[in-house]
Coordinates of C-alpha atoms and ligand atoms in Angstrom, one line a residue:
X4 CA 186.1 -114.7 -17.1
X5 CA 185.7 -111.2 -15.6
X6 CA 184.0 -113.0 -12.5
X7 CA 186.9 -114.9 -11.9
X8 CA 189.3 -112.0 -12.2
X9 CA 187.8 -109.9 -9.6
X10 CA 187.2 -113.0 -7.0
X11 CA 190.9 -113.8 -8.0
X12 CA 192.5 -110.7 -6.6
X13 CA 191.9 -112.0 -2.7
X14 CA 194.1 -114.3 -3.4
X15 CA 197.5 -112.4 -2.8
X16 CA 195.8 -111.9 0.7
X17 CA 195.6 -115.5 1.9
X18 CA 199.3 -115.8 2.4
X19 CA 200.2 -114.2 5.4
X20 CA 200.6 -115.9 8.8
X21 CA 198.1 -114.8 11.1
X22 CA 199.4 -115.8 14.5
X23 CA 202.1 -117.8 15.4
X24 CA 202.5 -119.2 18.9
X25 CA 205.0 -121.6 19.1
X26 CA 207.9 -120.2 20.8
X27 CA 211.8 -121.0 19.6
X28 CA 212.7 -123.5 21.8
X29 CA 209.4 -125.9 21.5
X30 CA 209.9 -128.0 19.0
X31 CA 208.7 -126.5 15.8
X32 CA 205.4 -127.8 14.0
X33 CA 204.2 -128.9 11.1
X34 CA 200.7 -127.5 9.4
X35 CA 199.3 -130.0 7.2
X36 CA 197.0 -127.2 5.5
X37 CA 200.4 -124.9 5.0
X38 CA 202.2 -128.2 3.4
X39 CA 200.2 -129.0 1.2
X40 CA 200.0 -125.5 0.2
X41 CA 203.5 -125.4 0.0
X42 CA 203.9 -128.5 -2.0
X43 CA 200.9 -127.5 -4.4
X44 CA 202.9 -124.1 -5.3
X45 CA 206.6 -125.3 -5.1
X46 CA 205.8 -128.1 -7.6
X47 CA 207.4 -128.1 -11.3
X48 CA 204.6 -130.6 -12.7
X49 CA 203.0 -133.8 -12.6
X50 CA 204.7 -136.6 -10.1
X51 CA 204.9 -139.2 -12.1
X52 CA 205.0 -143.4 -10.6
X53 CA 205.6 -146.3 -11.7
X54 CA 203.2 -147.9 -9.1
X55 CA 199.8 -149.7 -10.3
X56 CA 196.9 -148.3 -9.3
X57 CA 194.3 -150.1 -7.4
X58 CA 191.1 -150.3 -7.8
X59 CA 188.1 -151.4 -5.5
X60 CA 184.6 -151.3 -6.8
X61 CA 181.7 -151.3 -5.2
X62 CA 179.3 -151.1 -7.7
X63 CA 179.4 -154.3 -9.9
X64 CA 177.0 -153.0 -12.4
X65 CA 178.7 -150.6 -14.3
X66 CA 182.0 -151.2 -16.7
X67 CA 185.1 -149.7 -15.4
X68 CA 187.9 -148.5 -17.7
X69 CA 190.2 -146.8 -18.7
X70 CA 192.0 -144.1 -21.0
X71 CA 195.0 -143.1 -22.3
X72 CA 194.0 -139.9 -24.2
X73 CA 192.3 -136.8 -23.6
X74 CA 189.8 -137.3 -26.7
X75 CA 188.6 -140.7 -25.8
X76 CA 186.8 -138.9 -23.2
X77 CA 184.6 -137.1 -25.6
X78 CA 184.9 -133.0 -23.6
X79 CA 183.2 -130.3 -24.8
X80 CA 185.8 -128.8 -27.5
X81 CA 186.6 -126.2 -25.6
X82 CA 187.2 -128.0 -22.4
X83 CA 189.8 -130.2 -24.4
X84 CA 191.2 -127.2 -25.7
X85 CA 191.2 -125.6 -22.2
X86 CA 193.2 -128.8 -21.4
X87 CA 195.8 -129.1 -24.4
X88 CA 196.4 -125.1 -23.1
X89 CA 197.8 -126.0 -19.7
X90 CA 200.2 -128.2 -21.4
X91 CA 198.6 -131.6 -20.7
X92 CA 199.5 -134.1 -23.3
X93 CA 197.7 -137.3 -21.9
X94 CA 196.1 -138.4 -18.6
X95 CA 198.6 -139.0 -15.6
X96 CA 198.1 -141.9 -14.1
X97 CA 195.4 -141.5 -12.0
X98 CA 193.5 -139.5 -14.7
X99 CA 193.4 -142.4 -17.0
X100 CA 191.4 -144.4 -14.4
X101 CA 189.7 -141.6 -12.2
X102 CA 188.4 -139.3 -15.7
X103 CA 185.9 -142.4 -16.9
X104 CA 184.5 -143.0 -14.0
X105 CA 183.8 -139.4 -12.6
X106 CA 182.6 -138.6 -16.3
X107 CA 180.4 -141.5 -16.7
X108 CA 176.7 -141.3 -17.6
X109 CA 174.9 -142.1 -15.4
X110 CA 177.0 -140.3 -12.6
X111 CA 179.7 -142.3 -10.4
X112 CA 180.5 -142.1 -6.8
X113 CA 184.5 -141.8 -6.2
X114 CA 186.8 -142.2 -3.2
X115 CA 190.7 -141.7 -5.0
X116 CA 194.0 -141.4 -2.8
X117 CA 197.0 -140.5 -3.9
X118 CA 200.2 -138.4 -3.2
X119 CA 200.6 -134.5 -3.6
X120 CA 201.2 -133.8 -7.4
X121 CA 200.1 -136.9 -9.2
X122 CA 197.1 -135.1 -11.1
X123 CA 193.7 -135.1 -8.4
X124 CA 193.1 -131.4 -8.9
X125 CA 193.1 -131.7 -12.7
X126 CA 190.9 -134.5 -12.3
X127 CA 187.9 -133.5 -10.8
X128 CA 188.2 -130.1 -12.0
X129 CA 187.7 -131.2 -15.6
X130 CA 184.6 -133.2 -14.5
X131 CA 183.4 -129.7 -12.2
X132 CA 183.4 -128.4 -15.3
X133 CA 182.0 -130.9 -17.7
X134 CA 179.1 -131.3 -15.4
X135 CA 178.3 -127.6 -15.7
X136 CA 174.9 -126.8 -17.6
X137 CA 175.4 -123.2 -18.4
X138 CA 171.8 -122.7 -19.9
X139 CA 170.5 -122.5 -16.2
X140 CA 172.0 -119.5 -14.3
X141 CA 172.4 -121.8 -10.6
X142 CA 174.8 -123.2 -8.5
X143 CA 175.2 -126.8 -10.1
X144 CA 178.9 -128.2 -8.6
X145 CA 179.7 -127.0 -5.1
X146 CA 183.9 -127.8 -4.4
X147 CA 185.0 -127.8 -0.6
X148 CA 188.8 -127.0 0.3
X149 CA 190.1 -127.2 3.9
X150 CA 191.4 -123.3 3.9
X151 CA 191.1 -120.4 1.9
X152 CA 194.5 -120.9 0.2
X153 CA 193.7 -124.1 -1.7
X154 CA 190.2 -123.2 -2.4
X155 CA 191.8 -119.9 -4.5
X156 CA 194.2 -122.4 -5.8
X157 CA 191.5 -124.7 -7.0
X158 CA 189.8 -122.1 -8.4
X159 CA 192.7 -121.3 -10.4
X160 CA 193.2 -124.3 -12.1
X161 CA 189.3 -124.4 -13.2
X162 CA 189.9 -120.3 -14.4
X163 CA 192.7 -122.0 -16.6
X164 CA 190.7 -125.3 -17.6
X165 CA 187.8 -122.9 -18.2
X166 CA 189.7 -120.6 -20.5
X167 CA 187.7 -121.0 -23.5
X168 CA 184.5 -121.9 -22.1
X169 CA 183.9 -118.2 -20.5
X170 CA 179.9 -119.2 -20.1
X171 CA 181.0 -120.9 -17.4
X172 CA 180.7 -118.6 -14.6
X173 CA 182.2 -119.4 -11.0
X174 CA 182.0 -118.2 -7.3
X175 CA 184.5 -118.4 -4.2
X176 CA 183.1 -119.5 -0.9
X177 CA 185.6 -117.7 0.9
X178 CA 186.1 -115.4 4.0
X179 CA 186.1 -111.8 2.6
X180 CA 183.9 -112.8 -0.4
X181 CA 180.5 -111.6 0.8
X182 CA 177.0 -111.1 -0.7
X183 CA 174.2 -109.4 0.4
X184 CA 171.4 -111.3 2.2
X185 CA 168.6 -112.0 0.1
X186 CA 170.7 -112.4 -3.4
X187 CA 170.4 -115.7 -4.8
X188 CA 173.7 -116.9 -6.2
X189 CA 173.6 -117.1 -10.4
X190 CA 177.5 -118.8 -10.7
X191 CA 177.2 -122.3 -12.0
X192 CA 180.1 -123.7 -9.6
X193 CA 181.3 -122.7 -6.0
X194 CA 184.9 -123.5 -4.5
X195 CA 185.0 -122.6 -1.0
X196 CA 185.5 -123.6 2.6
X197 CA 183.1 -125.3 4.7
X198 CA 182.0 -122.8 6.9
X199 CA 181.2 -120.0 4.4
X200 CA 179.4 -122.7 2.1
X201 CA 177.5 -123.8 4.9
X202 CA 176.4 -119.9 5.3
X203 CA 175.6 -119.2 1.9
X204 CA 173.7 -122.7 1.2
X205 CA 172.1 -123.7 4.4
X206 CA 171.9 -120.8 6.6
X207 CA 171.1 -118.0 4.2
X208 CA 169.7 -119.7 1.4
X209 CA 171.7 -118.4 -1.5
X210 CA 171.4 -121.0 -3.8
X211 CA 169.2 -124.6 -3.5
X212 CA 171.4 -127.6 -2.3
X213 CA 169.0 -129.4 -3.7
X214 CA 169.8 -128.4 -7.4
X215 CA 173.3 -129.7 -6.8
X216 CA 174.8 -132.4 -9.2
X217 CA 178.5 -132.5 -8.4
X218 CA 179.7 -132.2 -5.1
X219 CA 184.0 -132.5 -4.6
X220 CA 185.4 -132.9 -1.4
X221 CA 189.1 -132.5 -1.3
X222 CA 191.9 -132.4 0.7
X223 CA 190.0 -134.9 3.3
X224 CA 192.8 -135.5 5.0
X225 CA 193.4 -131.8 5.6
X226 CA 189.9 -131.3 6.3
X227 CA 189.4 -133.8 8.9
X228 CA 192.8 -132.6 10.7
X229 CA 190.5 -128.9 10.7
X230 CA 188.5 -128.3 13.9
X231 CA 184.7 -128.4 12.9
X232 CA 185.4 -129.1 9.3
X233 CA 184.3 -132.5 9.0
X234 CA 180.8 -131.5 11.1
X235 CA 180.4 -128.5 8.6
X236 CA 180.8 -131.2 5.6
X237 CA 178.1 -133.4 7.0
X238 CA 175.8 -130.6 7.8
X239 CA 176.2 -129.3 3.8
X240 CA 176.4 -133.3 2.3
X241 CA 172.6 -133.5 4.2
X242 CA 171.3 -131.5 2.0
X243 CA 172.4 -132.5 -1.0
X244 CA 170.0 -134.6 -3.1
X245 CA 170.7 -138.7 -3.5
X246 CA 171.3 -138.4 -7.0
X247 CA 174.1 -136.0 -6.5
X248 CA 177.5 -137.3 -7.6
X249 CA 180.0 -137.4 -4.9
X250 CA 184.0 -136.9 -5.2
X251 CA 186.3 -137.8 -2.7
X252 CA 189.8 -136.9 -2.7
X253 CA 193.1 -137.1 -0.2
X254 CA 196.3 -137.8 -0.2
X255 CA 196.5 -140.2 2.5
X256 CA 194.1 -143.2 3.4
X257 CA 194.2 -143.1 7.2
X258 CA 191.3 -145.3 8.8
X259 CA 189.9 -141.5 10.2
X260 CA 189.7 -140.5 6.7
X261 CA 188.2 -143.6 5.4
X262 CA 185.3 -143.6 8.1
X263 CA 184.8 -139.7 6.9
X264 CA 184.7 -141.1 3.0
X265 CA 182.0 -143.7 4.2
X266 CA 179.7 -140.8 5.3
X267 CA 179.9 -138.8 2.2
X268 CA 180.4 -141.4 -0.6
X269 CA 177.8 -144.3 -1.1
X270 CA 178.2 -146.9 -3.5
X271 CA 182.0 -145.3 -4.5
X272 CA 184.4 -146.9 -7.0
X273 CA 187.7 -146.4 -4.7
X274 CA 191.2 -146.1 -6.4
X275 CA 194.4 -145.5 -4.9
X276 CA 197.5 -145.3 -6.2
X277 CA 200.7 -146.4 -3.8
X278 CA 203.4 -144.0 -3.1
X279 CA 207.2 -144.8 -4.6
X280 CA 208.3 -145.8 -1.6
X281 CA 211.6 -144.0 -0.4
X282 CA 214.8 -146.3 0.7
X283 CA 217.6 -145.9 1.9
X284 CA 219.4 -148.3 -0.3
X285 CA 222.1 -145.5 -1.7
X286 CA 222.6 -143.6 1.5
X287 CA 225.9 -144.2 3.4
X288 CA 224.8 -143.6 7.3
X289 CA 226.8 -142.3 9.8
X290 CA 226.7 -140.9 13.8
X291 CA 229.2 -139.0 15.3
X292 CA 229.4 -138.8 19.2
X293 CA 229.7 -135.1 20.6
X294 CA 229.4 -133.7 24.0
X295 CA 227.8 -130.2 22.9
X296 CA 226.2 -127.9 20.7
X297 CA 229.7 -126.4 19.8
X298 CA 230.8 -130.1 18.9
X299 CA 228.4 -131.0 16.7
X300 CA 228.9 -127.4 15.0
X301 CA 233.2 -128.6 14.4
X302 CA 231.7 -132.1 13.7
X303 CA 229.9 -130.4 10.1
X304 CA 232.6 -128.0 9.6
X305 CA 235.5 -131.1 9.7
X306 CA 232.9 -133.2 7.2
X307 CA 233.3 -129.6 5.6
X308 CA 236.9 -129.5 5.4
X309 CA 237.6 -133.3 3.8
X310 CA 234.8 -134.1 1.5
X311 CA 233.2 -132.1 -1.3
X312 CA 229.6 -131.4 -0.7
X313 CA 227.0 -130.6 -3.5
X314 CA 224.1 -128.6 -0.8
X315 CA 223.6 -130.3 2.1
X316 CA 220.7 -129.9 4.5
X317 CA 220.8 -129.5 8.1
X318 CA 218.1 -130.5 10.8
X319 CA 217.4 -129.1 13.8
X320 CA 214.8 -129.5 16.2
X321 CA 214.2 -125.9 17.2
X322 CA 213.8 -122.6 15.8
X323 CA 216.2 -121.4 18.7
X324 CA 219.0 -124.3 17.4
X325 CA 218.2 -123.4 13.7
X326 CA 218.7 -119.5 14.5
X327 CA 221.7 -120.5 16.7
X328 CA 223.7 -123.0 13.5
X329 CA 223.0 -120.5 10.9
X330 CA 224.4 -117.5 12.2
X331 CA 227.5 -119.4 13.1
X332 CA 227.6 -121.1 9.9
X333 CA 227.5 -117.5 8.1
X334 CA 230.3 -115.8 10.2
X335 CA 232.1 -118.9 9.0
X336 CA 231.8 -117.9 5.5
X337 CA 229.0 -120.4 4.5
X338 CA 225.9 -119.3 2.7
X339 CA 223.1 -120.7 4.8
X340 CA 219.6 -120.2 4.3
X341 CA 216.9 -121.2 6.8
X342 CA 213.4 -122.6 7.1
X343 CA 211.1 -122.5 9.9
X344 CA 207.8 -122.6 11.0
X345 CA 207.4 -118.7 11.6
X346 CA 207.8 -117.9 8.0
X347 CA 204.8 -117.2 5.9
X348 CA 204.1 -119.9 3.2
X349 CA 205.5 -117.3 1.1
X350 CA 208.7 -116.6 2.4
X351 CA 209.2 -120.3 2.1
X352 CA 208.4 -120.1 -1.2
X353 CA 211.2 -117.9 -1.5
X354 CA 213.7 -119.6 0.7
X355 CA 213.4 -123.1 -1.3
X356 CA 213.7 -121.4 -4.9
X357 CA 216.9 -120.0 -4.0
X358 CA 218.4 -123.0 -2.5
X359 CA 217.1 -124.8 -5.5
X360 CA 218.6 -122.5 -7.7
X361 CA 221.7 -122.9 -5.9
X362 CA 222.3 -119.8 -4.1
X363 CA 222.8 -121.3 -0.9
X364 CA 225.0 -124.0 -0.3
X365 CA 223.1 -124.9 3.3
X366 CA 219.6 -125.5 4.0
X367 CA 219.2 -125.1 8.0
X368 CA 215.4 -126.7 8.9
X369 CA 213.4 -127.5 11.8
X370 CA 210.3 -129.9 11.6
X371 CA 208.5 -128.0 8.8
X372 CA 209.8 -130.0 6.0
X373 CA 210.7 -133.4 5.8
X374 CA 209.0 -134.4 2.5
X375 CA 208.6 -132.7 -0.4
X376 CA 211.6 -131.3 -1.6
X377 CA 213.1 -133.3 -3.8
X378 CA 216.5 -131.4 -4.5
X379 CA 218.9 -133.7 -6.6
X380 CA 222.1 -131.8 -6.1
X381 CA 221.6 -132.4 -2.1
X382 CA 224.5 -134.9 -1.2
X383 CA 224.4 -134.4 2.5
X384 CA 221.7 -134.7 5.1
X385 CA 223.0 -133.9 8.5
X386 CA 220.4 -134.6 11.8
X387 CA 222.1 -131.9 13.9
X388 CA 218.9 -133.2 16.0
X389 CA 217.4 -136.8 16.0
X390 CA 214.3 -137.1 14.8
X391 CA 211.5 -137.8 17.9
X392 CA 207.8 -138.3 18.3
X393 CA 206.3 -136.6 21.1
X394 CA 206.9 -139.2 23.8
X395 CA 211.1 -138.7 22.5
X396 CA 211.2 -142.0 21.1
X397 CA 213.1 -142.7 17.6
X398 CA 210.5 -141.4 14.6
X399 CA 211.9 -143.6 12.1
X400 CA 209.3 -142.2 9.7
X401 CA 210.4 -138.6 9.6
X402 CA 214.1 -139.7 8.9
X403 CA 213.3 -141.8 6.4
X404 CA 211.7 -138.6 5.0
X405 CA 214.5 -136.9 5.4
X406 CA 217.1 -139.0 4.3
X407 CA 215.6 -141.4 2.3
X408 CA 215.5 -141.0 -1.6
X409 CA 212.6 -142.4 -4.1
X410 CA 213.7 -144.2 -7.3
X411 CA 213.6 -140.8 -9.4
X412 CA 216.4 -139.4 -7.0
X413 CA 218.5 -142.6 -6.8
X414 CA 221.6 -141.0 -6.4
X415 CA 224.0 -142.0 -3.8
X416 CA 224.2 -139.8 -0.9
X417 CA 225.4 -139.2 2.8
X418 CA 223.9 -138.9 6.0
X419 CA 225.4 -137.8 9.2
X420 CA 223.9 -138.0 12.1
X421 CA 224.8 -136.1 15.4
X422 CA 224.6 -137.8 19.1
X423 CA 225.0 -135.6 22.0
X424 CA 223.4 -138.2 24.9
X425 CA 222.2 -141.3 25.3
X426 CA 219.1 -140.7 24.6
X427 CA 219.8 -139.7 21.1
X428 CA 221.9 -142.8 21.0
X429 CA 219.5 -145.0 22.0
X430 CA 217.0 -143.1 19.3
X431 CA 220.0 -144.0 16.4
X432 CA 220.3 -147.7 17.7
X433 CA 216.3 -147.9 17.4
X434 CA 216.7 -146.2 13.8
X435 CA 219.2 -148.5 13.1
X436 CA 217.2 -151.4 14.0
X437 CA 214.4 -150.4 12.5
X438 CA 215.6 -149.8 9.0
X439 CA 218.0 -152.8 9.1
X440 CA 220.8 -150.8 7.6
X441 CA 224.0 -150.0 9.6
X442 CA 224.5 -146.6 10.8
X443 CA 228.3 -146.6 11.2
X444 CA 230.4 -144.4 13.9
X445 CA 232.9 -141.9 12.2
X446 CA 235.6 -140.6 13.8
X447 CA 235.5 -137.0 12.7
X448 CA 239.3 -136.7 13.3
X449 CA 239.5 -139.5 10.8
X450 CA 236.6 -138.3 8.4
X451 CA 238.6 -139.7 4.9
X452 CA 237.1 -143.2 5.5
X453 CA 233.7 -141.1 4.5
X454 CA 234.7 -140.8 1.0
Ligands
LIG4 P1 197.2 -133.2 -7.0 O1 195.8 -132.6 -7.0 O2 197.1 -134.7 -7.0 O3 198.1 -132.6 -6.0 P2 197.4 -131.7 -9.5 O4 196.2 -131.9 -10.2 O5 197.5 -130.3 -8.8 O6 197.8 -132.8 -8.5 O7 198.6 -131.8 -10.5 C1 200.0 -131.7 -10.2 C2 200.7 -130.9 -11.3 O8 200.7 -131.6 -12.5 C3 200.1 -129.5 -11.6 O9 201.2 -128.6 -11.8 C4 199.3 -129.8 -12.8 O10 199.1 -128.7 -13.6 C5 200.1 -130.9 -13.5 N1 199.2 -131.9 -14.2 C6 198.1 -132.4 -13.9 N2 197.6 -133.3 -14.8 C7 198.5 -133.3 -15.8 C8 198.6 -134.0 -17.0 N3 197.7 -134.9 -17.4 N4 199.7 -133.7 -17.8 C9 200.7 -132.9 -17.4 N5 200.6 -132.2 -16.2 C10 199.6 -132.4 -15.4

């Protein structure tokens, strides 16, 4: 436990934005690292889905099944202690089907998809740590993470799985972590990033790759979006010996992905469990035609002065827009918060508790969120910009995102939609189209017929 304490203290570090280069009238990006960072710490607990899970199986010769407790898995005590400690009743979902297999004796192969939240981390962490033989003092389960952030948040989660089971002993692979050449590493498990564990392993021999048992690969989809990543991962998985037990997790199930999964997992069991869809069933949809940046600013503060709005949240395609709205928004009394891409993951932290708490009424936000935060009390979605791909056509995806709701937020809601040109018309008409679902034209002068 000490071990993890002192490698713990880097952690505070890992927040901070380095370098940021997009300027404010580019249109601001999204880091898929930095999201899913963000959705990892925002989260209040275990997504839950009413979805089946699927299951393709490779390997016909071994029983698959199922649980729905933590003692049918027979852990160590300690471990299922460590378990009933973080609050964990039963398996999620994906536990119940993922926690057999990756337990199993002999060892299983597994690819397993599913959204942010629904219980992956928890998953292969308890078999990380199951796995672990802590007679022999060597690196036995080595975890990759796409970026320093989530390999310390990884690591956390085993600390706290690991809370009563303190002969486990366990290492970051992690920029500012070093050891001195020559040391062989004692730690039973190592959760780091692919370019460090390459280092440690194959470059300066630190501990045997061929001693390891459990190897977890998570976050592919991150990892593959990483320059060099997915060559580092080969280069590491070479050396790894066949019997080694491979674990494959991401959130989405790309082809790019899939090909990457092929590499690394033989013979896997694959599960996946399908995402609630979002719909925009209980949404009433509206555009409103303005000739300028000014008009679409009176166009919210009319919708302001005739219906009552829970929070509403306001896109914007640029930092410069998003700067622009909010401070006029302010001097108008409101209380506006903004998000953006030049704020450390951190600060967004920050900025999303509040509005969640309900401090500020307004959410102002460029491209850096679209999914993710689920906040019931919003009412009103307003796309001060449309929502483009990079070749300005309609990105019916994103607005879905942003407007659309998933059966746990069901409620009915509003969303308002701002056209300055005909090219944001024509992106509203192909939205329109797209969805099947009328997006109607309100007369702002007239906004009762809203309500
Ligand atoms: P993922 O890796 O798929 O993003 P996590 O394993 O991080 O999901 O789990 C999401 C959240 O749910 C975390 O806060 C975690 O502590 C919690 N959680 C995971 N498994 C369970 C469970 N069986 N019961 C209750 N909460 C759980």
């Amino acid at each position: 436990a000490e071990e993890l304490e002192i490698t713990n203290k880097v952690a505070g570090l890992g927040l901070k934005k380095p370098h940021d280069q997009t300027s404010d009238d580019t249109p601001d990006t999204v880091n898929p690292a930095e999201t899913s960072l963000l959705m990892k710490i925002i989260r209040q607990g275990l997504v839950e889905s009413k979805l089946d899970i699927e299951v393709q199986r490779k390997d016909p010769n071994s029983p698959l099944y199922s649980v729905k407790t933590f003692e049918a898995l027979h852990l160590k005590p300690n471990l299922l202690k460590g378990v009933y400690a973080m609050g964990f009743n039963a398996p999620s979902k994906i536990q119940e089907t993922a926690l057999p297999t990756l337990l199993a004796d002999p060892p299983q192969n597994m690819i397993a998809q599913s959204q942010s939240g629904t219980g992956k981390t928890a998953a292969f962490v308890l078999a990380m740590l199951s796995r672990v033989d802590s007679s022999k003092n060597y690196p036995q389960v080595l975890c990759l993470s796409p970026t320093y952030e989530l390999a310390i948040q990884t690591g956390e989660v085993a600390a706290k799985m690991a809370k009563f089971c303190p002969e486990i002993k366990l290492k970051y692979a992690v920029r500012g972590e070093e050891v001195p050449r020559g040391t062989k590493i004692t730690d039973h498990i190592i959760i780091g990033t692919p370019g460090k564990m390459l280092d440690w392993g194959v470059k300066f021999g630190m501990f045997d790759l061929s001693k390891i048992k459990v190897f977890v690969l998570d976050e592919a989809d991150v990892m593959i979006d990483r320059q060099g990543h997915q060559d580092q991962c080969i280069r590491i998985h070479k050396c790894l010996p066949q019997t080694c037990q491979m674990m494959f997790f991401s959130a989405t199930y790309g082809s790019a992905v899939m090909e990457f999964a092929e590499i690394i997992v033989p013979n896997p069991i694959i599960i996946r469990l399908l995402r609630e869809e979002e719909s925009l069933d209980n949404i009433k949809q509206y555009y409103v035609k303005c000739q300028s940046p000014e008009e679409k600013y009176r166009a919210i503060c009319n919708i302001y002065g005739v219906i009552t709005i829970g929070q509403a949240i306001i896109f914007c395609h640029t930092r410069k827009t998003a700067s622009w709205l909010s401070e006029k928004m302010s001097k108008d009394g409101h209380s506006v918060a903004v998000l953006s891409g030049e704020l450390t993951v951190e600060q967004r932290i920050a900025v999303l508790d509040r509005f969640r708490a309900g401090l500020e009424k307004v959410l102002i936000t460029t491209n850096v969120l679209s999914r993710g935060i689920d906040v019931e009390q919003v009412t009103l979605v307003v796309n001060f910009d449309m929502p483009m791909d990079m070749d300005k056509k309609a990105d019916c995806e994103t607005y879905l995102h942003r407007i659309g709701r998933t059966g746990r937020f069901g409620k009915a809601g509003l969303a308002i939609n701002l056209i300055d040109s005909p090219q944001a018309m024509q992106i509203c008409s192909d939205i329109e189209a797209h969805f099947g679902k009328k997006i109607r034209l309100l007369d702002i002068e007239d906004a009762e017929e809203i309500e």
